Short mmCIF file of C-alpha atoms and ligand atoms in Angstrom, two decimals:
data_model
loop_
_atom_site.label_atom_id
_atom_site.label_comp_id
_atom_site.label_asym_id
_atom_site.label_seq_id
_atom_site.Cartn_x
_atom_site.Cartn_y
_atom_site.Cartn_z
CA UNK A 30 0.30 20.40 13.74
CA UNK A 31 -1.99 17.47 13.29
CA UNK A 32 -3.90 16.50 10.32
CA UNK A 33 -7.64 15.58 9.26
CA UNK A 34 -7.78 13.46 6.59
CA UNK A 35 -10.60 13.10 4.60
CA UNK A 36 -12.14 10.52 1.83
CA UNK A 37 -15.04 11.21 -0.42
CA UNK A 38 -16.09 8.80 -2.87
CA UNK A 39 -12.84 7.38 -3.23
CA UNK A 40 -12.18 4.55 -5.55
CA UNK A 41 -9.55 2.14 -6.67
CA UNK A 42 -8.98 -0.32 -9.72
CA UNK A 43 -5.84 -2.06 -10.65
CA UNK A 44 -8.00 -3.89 -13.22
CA UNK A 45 -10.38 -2.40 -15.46
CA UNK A 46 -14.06 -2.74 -13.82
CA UNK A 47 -12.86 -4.51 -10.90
CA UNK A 48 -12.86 -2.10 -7.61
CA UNK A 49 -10.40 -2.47 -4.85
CA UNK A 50 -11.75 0.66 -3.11
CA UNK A 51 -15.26 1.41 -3.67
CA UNK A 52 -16.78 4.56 -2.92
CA UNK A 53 -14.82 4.87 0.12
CA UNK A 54 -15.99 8.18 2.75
CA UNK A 55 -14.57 8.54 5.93
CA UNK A 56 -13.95 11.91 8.01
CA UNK A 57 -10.49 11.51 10.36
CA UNK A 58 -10.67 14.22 12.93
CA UNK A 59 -7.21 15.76 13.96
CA UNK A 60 -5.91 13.48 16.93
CA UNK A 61 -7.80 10.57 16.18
CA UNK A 62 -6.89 7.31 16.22
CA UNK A 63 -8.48 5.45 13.59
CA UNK A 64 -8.23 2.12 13.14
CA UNK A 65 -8.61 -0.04 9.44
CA UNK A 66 -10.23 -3.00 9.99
CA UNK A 67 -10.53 -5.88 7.50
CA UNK A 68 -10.04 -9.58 6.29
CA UNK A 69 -7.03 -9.72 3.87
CA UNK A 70 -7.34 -8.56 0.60
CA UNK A 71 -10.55 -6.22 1.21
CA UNK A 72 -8.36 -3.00 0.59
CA UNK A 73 -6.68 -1.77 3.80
CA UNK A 74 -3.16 -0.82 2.45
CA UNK A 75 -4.68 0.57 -0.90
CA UNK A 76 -6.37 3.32 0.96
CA UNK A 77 -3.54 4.03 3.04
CA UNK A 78 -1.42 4.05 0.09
CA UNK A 79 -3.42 6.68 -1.37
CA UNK A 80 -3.42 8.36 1.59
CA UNK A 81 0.00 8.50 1.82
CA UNK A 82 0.35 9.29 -1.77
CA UNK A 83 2.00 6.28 -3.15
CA UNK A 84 -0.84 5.28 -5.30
CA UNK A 85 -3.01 7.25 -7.77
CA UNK A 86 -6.58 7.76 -6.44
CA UNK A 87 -8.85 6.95 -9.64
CA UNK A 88 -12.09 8.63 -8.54
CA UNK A 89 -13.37 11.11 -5.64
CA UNK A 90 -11.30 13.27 -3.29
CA UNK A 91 -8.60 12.93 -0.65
CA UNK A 92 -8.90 16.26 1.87
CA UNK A 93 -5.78 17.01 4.21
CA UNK A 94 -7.22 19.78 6.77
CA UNK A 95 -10.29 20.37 4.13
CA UNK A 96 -7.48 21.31 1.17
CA UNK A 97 -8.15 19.12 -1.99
CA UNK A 98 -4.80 16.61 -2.26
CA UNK A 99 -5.20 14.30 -4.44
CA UNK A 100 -2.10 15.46 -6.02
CA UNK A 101 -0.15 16.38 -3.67
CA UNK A 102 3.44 14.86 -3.78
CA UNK A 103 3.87 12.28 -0.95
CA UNK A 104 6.84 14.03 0.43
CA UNK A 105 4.44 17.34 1.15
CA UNK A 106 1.81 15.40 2.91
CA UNK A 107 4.15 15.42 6.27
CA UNK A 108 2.79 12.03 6.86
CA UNK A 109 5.01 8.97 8.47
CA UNK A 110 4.64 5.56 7.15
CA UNK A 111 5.44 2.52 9.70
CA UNK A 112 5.37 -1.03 7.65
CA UNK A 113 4.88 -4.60 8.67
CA UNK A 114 8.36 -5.03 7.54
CA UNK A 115 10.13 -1.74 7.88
CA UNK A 116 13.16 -2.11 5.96
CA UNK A 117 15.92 -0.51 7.82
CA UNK A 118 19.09 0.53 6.10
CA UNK A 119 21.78 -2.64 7.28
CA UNK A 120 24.85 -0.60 6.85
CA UNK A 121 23.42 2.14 9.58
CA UNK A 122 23.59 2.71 13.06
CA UNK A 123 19.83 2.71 14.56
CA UNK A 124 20.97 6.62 14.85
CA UNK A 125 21.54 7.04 11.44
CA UNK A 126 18.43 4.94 10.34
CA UNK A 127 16.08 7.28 12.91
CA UNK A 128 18.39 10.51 11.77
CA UNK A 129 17.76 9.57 8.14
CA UNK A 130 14.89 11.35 7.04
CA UNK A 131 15.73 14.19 9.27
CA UNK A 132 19.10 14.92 7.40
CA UNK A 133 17.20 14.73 3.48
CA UNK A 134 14.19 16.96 5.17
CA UNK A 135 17.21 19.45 6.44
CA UNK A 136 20.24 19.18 5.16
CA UNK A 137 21.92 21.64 7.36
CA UNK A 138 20.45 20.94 10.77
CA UNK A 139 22.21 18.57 13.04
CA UNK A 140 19.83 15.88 13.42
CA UNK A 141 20.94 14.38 17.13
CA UNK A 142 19.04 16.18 19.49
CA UNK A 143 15.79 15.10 17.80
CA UNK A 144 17.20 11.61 17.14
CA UNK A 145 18.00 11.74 21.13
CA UNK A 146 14.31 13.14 22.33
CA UNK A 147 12.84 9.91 20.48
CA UNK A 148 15.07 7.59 21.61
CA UNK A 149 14.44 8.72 24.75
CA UNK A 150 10.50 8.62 24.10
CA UNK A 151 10.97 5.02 23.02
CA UNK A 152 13.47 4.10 25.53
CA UNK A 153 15.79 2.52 23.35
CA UNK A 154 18.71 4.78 23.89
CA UNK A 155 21.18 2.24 24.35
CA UNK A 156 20.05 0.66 20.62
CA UNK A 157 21.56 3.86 19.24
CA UNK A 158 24.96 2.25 18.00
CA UNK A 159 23.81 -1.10 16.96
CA UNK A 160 23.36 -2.09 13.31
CA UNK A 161 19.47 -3.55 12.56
CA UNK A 162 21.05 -6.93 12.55
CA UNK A 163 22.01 -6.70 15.94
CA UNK A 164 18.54 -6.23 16.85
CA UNK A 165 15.58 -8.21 17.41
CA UNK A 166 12.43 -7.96 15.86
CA UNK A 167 10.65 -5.79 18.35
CA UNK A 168 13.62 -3.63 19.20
CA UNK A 169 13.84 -3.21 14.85
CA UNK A 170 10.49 -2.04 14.98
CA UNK A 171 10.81 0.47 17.73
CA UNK A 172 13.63 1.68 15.64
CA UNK A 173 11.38 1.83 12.91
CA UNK A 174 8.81 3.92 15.18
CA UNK A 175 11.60 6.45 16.17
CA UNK A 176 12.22 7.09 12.61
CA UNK A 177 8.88 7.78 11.69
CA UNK A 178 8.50 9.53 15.19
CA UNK A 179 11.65 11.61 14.94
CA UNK A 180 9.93 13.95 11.56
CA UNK A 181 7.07 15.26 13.61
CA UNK A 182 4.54 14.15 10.84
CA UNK A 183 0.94 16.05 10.95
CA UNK A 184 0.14 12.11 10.70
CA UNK A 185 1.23 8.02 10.85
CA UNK A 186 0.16 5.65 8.62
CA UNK A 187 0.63 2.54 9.91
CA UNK A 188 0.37 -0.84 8.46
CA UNK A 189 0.62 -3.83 10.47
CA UNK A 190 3.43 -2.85 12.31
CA UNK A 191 3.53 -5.37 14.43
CA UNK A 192 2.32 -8.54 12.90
CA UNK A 193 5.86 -9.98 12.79
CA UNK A 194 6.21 -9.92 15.98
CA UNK A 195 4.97 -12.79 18.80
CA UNK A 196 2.08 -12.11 20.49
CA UNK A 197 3.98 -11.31 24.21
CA UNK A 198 5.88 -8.39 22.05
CA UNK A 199 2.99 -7.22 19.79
CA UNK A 200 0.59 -6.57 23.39
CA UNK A 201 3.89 -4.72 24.24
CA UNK A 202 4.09 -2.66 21.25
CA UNK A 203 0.55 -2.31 20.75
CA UNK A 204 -0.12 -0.49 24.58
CA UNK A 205 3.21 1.30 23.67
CA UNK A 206 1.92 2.71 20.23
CA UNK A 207 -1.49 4.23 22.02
CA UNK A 208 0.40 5.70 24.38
CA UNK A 209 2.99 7.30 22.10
CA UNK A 210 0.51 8.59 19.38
CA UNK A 211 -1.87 9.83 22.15
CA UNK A 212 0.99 11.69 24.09
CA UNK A 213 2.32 12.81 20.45
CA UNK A 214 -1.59 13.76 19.52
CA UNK A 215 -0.80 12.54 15.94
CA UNK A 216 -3.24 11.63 14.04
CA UNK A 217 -3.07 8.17 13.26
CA UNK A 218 -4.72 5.64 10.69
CA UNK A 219 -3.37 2.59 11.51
CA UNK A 220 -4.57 -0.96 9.35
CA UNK A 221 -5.14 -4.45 10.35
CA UNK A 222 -6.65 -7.61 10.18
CA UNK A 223 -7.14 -8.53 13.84
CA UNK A 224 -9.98 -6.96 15.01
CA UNK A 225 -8.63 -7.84 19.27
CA UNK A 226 -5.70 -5.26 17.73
CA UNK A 227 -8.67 -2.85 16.21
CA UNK A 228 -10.72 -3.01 19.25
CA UNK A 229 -8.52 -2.59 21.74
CA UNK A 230 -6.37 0.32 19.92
CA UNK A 231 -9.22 2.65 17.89
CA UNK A 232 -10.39 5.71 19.24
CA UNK A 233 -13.23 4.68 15.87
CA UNK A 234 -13.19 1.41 13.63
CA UNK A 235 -13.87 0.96 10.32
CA UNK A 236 -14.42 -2.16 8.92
CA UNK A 237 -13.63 -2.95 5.26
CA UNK A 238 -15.35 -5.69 3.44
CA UNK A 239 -14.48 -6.16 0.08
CA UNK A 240 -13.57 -2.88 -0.62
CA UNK A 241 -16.63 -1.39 0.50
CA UNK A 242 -17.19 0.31 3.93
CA UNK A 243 -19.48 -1.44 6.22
CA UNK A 244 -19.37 0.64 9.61
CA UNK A 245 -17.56 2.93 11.29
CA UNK A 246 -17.74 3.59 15.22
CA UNK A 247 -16.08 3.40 18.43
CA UNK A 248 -15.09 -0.38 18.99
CA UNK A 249 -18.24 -0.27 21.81
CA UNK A 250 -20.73 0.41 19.07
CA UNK A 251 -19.12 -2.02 16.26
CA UNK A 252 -19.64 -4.78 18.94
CA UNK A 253 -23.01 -3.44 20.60
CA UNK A 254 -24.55 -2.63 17.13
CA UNK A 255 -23.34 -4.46 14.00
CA UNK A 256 -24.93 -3.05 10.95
CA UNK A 257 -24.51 -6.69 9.71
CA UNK A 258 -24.16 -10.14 10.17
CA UNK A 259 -20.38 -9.94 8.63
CA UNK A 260 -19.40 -7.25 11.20
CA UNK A 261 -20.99 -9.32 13.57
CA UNK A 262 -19.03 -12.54 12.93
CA UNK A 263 -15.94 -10.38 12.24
CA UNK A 264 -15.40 -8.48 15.86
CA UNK A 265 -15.47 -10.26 19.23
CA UNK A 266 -14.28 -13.28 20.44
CA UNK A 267 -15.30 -15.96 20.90
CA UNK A 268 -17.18 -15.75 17.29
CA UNK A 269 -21.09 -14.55 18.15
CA UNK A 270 -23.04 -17.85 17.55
CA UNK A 271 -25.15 -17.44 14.38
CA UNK A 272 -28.07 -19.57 13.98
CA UNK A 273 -30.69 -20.45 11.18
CA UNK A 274 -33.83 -19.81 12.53
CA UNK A 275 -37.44 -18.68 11.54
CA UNK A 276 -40.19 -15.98 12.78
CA UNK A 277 -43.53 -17.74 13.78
CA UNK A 278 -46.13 -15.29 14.60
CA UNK A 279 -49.18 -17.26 15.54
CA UNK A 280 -52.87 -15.56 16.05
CA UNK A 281 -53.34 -17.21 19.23
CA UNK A 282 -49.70 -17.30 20.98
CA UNK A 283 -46.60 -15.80 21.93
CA UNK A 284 -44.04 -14.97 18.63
CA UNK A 285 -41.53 -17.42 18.43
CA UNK A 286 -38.19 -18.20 16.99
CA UNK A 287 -37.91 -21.60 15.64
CA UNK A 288 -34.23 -22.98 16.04
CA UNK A 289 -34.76 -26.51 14.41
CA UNK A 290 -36.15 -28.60 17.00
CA UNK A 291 -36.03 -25.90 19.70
CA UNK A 292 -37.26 -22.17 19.83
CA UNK A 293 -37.42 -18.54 21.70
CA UNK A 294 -40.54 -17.69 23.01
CA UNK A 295 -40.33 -14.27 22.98
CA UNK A 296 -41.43 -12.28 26.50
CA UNK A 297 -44.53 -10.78 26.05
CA UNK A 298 -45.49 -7.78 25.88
CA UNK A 299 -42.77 -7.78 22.71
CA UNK A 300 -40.21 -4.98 23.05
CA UNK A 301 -39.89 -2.36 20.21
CA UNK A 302 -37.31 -4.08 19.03
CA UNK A 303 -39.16 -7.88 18.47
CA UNK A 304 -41.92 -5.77 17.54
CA UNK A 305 -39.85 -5.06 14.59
CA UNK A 306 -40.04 -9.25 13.77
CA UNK A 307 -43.51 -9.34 13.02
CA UNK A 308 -42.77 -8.61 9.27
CA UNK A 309 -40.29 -11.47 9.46
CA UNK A 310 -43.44 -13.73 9.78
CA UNK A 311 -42.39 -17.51 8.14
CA UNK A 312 -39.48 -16.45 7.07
CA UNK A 313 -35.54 -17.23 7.72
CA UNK A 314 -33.74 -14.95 9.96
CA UNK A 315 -30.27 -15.19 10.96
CA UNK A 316 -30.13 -15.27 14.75
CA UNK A 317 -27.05 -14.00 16.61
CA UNK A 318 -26.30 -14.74 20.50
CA UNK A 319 -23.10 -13.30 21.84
CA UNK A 320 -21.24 -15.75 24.17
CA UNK A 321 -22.62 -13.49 27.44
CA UNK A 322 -26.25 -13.66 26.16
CA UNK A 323 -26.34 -17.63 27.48
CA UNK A 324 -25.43 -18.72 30.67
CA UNK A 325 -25.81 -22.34 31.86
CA UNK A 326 -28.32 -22.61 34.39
CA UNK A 327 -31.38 -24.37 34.99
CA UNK A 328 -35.15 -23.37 33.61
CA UNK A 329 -35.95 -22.20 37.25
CA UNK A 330 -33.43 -19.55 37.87
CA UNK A 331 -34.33 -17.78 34.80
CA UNK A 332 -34.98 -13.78 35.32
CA UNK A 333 -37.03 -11.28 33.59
CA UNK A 334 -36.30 -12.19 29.72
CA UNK A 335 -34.37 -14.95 29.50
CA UNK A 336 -35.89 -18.29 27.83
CA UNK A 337 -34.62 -21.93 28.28
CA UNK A 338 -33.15 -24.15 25.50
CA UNK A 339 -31.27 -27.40 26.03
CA UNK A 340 -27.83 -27.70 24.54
CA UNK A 341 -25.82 -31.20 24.12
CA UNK A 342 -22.26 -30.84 25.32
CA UNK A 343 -20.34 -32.08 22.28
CA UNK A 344 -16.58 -30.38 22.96
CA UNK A 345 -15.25 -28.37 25.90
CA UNK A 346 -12.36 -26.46 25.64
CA UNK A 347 -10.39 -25.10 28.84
CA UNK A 348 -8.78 -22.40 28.20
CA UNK A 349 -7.31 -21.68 32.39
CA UNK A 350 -9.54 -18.24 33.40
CA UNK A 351 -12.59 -19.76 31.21
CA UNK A 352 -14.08 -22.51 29.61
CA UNK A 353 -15.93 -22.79 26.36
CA UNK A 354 -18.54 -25.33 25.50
CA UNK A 355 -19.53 -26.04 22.35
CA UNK A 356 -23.25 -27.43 22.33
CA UNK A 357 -25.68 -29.31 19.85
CA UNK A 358 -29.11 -27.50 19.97
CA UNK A 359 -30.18 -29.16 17.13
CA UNK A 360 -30.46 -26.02 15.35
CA UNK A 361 -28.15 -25.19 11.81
CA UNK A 362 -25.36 -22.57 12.09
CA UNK A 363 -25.57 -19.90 9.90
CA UNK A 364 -21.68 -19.42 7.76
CA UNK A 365 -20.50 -16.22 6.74
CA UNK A 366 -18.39 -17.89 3.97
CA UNK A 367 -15.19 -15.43 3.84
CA UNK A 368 -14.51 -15.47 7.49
CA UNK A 369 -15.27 -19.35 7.67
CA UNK A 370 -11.95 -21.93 8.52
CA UNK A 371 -11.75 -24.60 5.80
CA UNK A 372 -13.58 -27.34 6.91
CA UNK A 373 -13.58 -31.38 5.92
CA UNK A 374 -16.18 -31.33 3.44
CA UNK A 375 -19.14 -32.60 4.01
CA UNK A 376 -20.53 -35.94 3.22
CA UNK A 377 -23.50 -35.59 0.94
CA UNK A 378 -26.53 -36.65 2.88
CA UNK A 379 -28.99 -39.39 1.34
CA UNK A 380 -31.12 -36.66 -0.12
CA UNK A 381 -28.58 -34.89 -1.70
CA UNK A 382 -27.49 -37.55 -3.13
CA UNK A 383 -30.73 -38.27 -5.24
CA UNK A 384 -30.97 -34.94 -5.81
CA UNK A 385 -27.41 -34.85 -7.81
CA UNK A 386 -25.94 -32.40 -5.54
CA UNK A 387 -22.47 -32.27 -5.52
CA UNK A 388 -19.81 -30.99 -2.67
CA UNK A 389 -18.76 -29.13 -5.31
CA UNK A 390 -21.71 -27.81 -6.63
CA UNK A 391 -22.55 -26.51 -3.45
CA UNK A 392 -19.15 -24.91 -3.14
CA UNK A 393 -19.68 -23.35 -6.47
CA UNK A 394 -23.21 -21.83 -5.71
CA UNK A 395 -21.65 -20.47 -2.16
CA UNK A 396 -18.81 -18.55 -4.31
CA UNK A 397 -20.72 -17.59 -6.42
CA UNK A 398 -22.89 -15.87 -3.84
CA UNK A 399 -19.94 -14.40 -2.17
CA UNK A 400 -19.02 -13.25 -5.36
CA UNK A 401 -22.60 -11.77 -6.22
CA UNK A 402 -22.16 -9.47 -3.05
CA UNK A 403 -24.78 -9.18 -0.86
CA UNK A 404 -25.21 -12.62 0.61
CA UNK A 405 -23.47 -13.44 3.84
CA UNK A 406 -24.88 -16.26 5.58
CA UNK A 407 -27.38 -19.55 4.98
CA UNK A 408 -24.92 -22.40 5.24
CA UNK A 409 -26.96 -23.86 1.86
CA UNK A 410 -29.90 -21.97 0.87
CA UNK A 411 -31.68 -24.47 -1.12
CA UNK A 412 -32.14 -26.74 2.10
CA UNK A 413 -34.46 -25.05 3.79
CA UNK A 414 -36.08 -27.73 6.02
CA UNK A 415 -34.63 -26.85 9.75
CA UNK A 416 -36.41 -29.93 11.78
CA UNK A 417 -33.41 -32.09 11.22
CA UNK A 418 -29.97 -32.95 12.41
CA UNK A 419 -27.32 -30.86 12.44
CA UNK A 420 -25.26 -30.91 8.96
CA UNK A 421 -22.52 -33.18 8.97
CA UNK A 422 -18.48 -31.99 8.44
CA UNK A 423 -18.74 -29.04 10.29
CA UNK A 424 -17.00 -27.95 13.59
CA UNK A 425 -18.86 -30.00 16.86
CA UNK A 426 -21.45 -27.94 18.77
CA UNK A 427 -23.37 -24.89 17.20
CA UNK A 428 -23.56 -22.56 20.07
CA UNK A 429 -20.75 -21.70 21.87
CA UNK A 430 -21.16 -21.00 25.38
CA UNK A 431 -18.52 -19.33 27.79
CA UNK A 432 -18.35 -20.34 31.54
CA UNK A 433 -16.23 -20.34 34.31
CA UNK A 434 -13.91 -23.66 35.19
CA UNK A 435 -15.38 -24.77 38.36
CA UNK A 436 -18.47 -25.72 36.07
CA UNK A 437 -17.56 -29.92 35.21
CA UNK A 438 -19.24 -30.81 31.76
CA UNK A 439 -18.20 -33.89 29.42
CA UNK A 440 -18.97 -35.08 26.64
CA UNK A 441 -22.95 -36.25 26.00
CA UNK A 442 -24.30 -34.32 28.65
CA UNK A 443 -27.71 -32.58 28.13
CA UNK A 444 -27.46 -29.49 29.64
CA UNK A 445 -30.15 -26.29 30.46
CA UNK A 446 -29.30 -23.36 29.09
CA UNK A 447 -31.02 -19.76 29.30
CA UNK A 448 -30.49 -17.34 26.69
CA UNK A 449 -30.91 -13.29 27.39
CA UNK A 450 -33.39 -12.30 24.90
CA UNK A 451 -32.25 -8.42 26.08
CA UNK A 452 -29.16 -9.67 23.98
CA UNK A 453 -30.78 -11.29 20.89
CA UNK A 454 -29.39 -9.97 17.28
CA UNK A 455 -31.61 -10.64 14.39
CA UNK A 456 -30.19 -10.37 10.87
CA UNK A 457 -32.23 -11.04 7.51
CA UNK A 458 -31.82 -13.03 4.49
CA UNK A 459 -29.08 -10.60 3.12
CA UNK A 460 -27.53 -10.19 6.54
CA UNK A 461 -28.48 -7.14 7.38
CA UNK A 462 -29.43 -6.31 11.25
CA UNK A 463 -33.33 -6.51 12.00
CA UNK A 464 -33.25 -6.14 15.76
CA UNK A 465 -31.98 -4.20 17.60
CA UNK A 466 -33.75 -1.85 15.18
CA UNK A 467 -30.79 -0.68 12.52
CA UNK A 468 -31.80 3.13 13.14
CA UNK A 469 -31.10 2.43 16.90
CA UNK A 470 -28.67 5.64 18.01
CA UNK A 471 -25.56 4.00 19.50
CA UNK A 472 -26.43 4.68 23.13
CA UNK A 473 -23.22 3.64 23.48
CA UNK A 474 -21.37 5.77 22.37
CA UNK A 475 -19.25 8.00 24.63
N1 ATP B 29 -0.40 -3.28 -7.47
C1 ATP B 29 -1.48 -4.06 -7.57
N2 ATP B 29 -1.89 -4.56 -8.75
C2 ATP B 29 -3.00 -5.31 -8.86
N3 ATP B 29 -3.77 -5.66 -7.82
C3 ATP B 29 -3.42 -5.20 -6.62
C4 ATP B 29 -2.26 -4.39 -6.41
N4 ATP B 29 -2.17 -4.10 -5.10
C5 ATP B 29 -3.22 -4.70 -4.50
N5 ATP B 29 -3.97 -5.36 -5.40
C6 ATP B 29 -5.21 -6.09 -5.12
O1 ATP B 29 -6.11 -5.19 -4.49
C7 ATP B 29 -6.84 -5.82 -3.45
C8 ATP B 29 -6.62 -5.07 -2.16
O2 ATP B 29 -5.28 -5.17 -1.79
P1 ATP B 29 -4.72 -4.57 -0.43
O3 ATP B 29 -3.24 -4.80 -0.42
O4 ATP B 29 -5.18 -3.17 -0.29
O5 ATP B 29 -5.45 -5.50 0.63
P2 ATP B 29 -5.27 -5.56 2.23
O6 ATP B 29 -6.60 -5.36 2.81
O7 ATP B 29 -4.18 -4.65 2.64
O8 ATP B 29 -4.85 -7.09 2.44
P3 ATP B 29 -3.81 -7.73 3.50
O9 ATP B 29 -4.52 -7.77 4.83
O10 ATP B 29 -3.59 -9.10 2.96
O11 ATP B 29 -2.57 -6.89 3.51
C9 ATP B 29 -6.34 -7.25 -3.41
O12 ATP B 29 -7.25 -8.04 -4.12
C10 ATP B 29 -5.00 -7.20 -4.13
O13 ATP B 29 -4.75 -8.41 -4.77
MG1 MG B 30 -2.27 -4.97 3.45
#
């Protein structure tokens, strides 16, 4: 039998006031395969914990198949928990350790046909009679997998099981664990922080921020339609290039997007979706172009919706199958501060400087904004002047641009680009998507 699991309302605090889980509702449908997705620290393992049973859920209600289990003793959840370090027991066999739970579940039964059946599954039958440390990391974990495997659980919980591991081993693992848990129809909730792992392993996502819940979906939709700029930044690689850039809505012309010294003229007649921009009028938008909405290629071979911008090549970076180019537009990148790298900090510009603005101080207002909540993106808020050069200290180029390797670009080149308006996201001040329209049905969706 396989389990749904569901949250209402559920909340967390280890310290009064201060949510870890906030209000967290999510439906898991028997079978499914869903995937916890989230920067460190936003939460993940708490809500698998309580899940599982190991820690105390402080407000609203944990469902297992639509019964009421918030109290429910962990060891009558028939759920299977699979660790980023699964501690194995170093004075067993890998028999014994996959027997294990078998033998406290039934005392009488004779646990080795089961044990057998998984190690077949897993193919690690010949493991059977070594002791964990004669075992290497992956084969451990597989061990690991039988034991949680061997129970039958109604579900897995799974966190990070394979972020130990190197990255040849963890594709291994990962294509192994979909195919296991899909043969097995287990349900599965499995948590991590690398949203390549989430996308290409989810039947749904759901991404975390903070303890709060910002989306859930099949990986296509989280990538086609991000309900924000965070989820935005957060799935898909390379990072979607996000942009400072304001609506202009003249009487007498085409609407525009003004990217510091460049802009996108939007196609005429406007779609329903840069319809939706007109109420943006003068003000700052956060503009979002995936790496397959610009292509390198001259103002003439533009089709239907595509607009030409001029990027200066400031780094390229060949990576074999592909190349990416980083490019000055002239325009200001927009930061979403708790997915950001650290950076060099920056050297305070002349005006700064007369105003008394610190490096600091500026790093103190941003924290404080991330702190504050809502506020996901403007690199510095208070400047709001865009016709000027790019900021100093930050990573070269502020679009990133993929291509193929036969294309030769250095250093200093000017180079035409034209950008797919069909792909343009819009986000607002608080980072929230404008366009494509946020009620827009996931089309998507299978
Ligand atoms: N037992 C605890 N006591 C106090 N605070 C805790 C406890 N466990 C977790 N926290 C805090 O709760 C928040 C969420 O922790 P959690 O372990 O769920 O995050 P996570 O998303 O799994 O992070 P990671 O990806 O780093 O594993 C963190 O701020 C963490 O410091
Ligand atoms: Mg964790």
């Amino acid at each position: 039998m396989t389990r749904a699991i569901s949250l209402h309302d559920v909340s967390k605090s280890y310290t009064r006031g201060v949510r870890v889980v906030d209000r967290l509702s999510l439906d898991i449908e028997p079978g499914e395969f869903l995937v916890l997705l989230g920067p460190s620290g936003c939460g993940k393992s708490t809500v698998l914990r309580m899940i599982a049973g190991l820690e105390e859920i402080d407000e609203g209600e944990l469902l297992l198949d639509g019964e009421y289990a918030n109290d429910l003793l962990p060891a009558d959840r028939q759920m299977a928990m699979v660790f980023q370090n699964f501690a194995l027991y170093p004075s067993m066999t890998s028999r014994d350790n996959i027997g294990f739970p078998l033998r406290i579940e039934s005392p009488g039964a004779d646990p080795r046909p089961r044990v057998d059946a998984t190690a077949r599954m897993l193919g690690i039958e010949d493991l059977l009679d070594r002791f964990p440390a004669q075992l290497s990391g992956g084969e451990r974990q597989r061990v690991a997998m039988g034991r949680a495997i061997a129970r039958h659980p109604a579900a897995f919980l799974m966190d990070e099981p394979l972020s130990n591991l190197d990255a040849k081993l963890r594709n291994h693992l990962r294509a192994e664990i979909s195919g296991l848990t899909r043969k097995l129809g287990v349900t599965t909730v499995y948590v991590t922080h690398d949203q390549a792992e989430a996308m290409s392993l989810g039947d749904r996502v759901a991404v975390l921020r903070g303890g709060v819940l910002q989306q859930v979906g099949t990986p296509r939709s989280v990538y086609a339609l991000p309900r924000n700029v965070f989820i935005a930044a957060f799935i898909g690689t390379p990072r979607i290039n996000l942009l400072r850039g304001v609506v202009r809505a003249p009487l007498d012309g085409a609407m525009t997007i003004s990217l510091g010294k460049q802009y996108l003229r939007l196609p005429e007649p406007l779609c329903l979706d840069h319809q939706l921009l007109r109420v943006q009028q003068g003000r700052e938008v956060i503009v979002g172009l995936r790496s397959e909405a610009i292509r390198i290629a001259k103002p003439a071979a533009a089709r239907p919706g595509e607009v030409h911008i001029t990027g200066l090549v400031e780094h390229v970076e060949f990576q074999g199958h592909e190349v990416l180019v980083h490019f000055n537009t002239g325009s200001r990148p927009a930061l979403v501060p708790e997915l950001e790298a650290p950076r060099p900090a920056a050297r305070p510009t002349r005006r700064r400087r007369r105003e008394g603005g610190t490096v600091l101080n500026r790093l103190r207002e941003r924290a404080g904004a991330l702190r504050a909540g809502p506020v996901v993106a403007l690199d510095d808020p208070a400047d709001t002047g865009s016709e000027q050069a790019p900021p100093e200290g930050r990573l070269p180029g502020d679009l990133i641009v993929r291509t193929t390797p036969d294309i030769e670009l250095r250093h200093g080149m000017h180079v035409p680009l034209l950008v797919d308006l069909a792909h343009l996201f819009v986000f607002d001040q608080h980072g929230d998507r404008i366009c494509p329209a946020p009620d827009r049905l996931p089309d998507l969706e299978e």
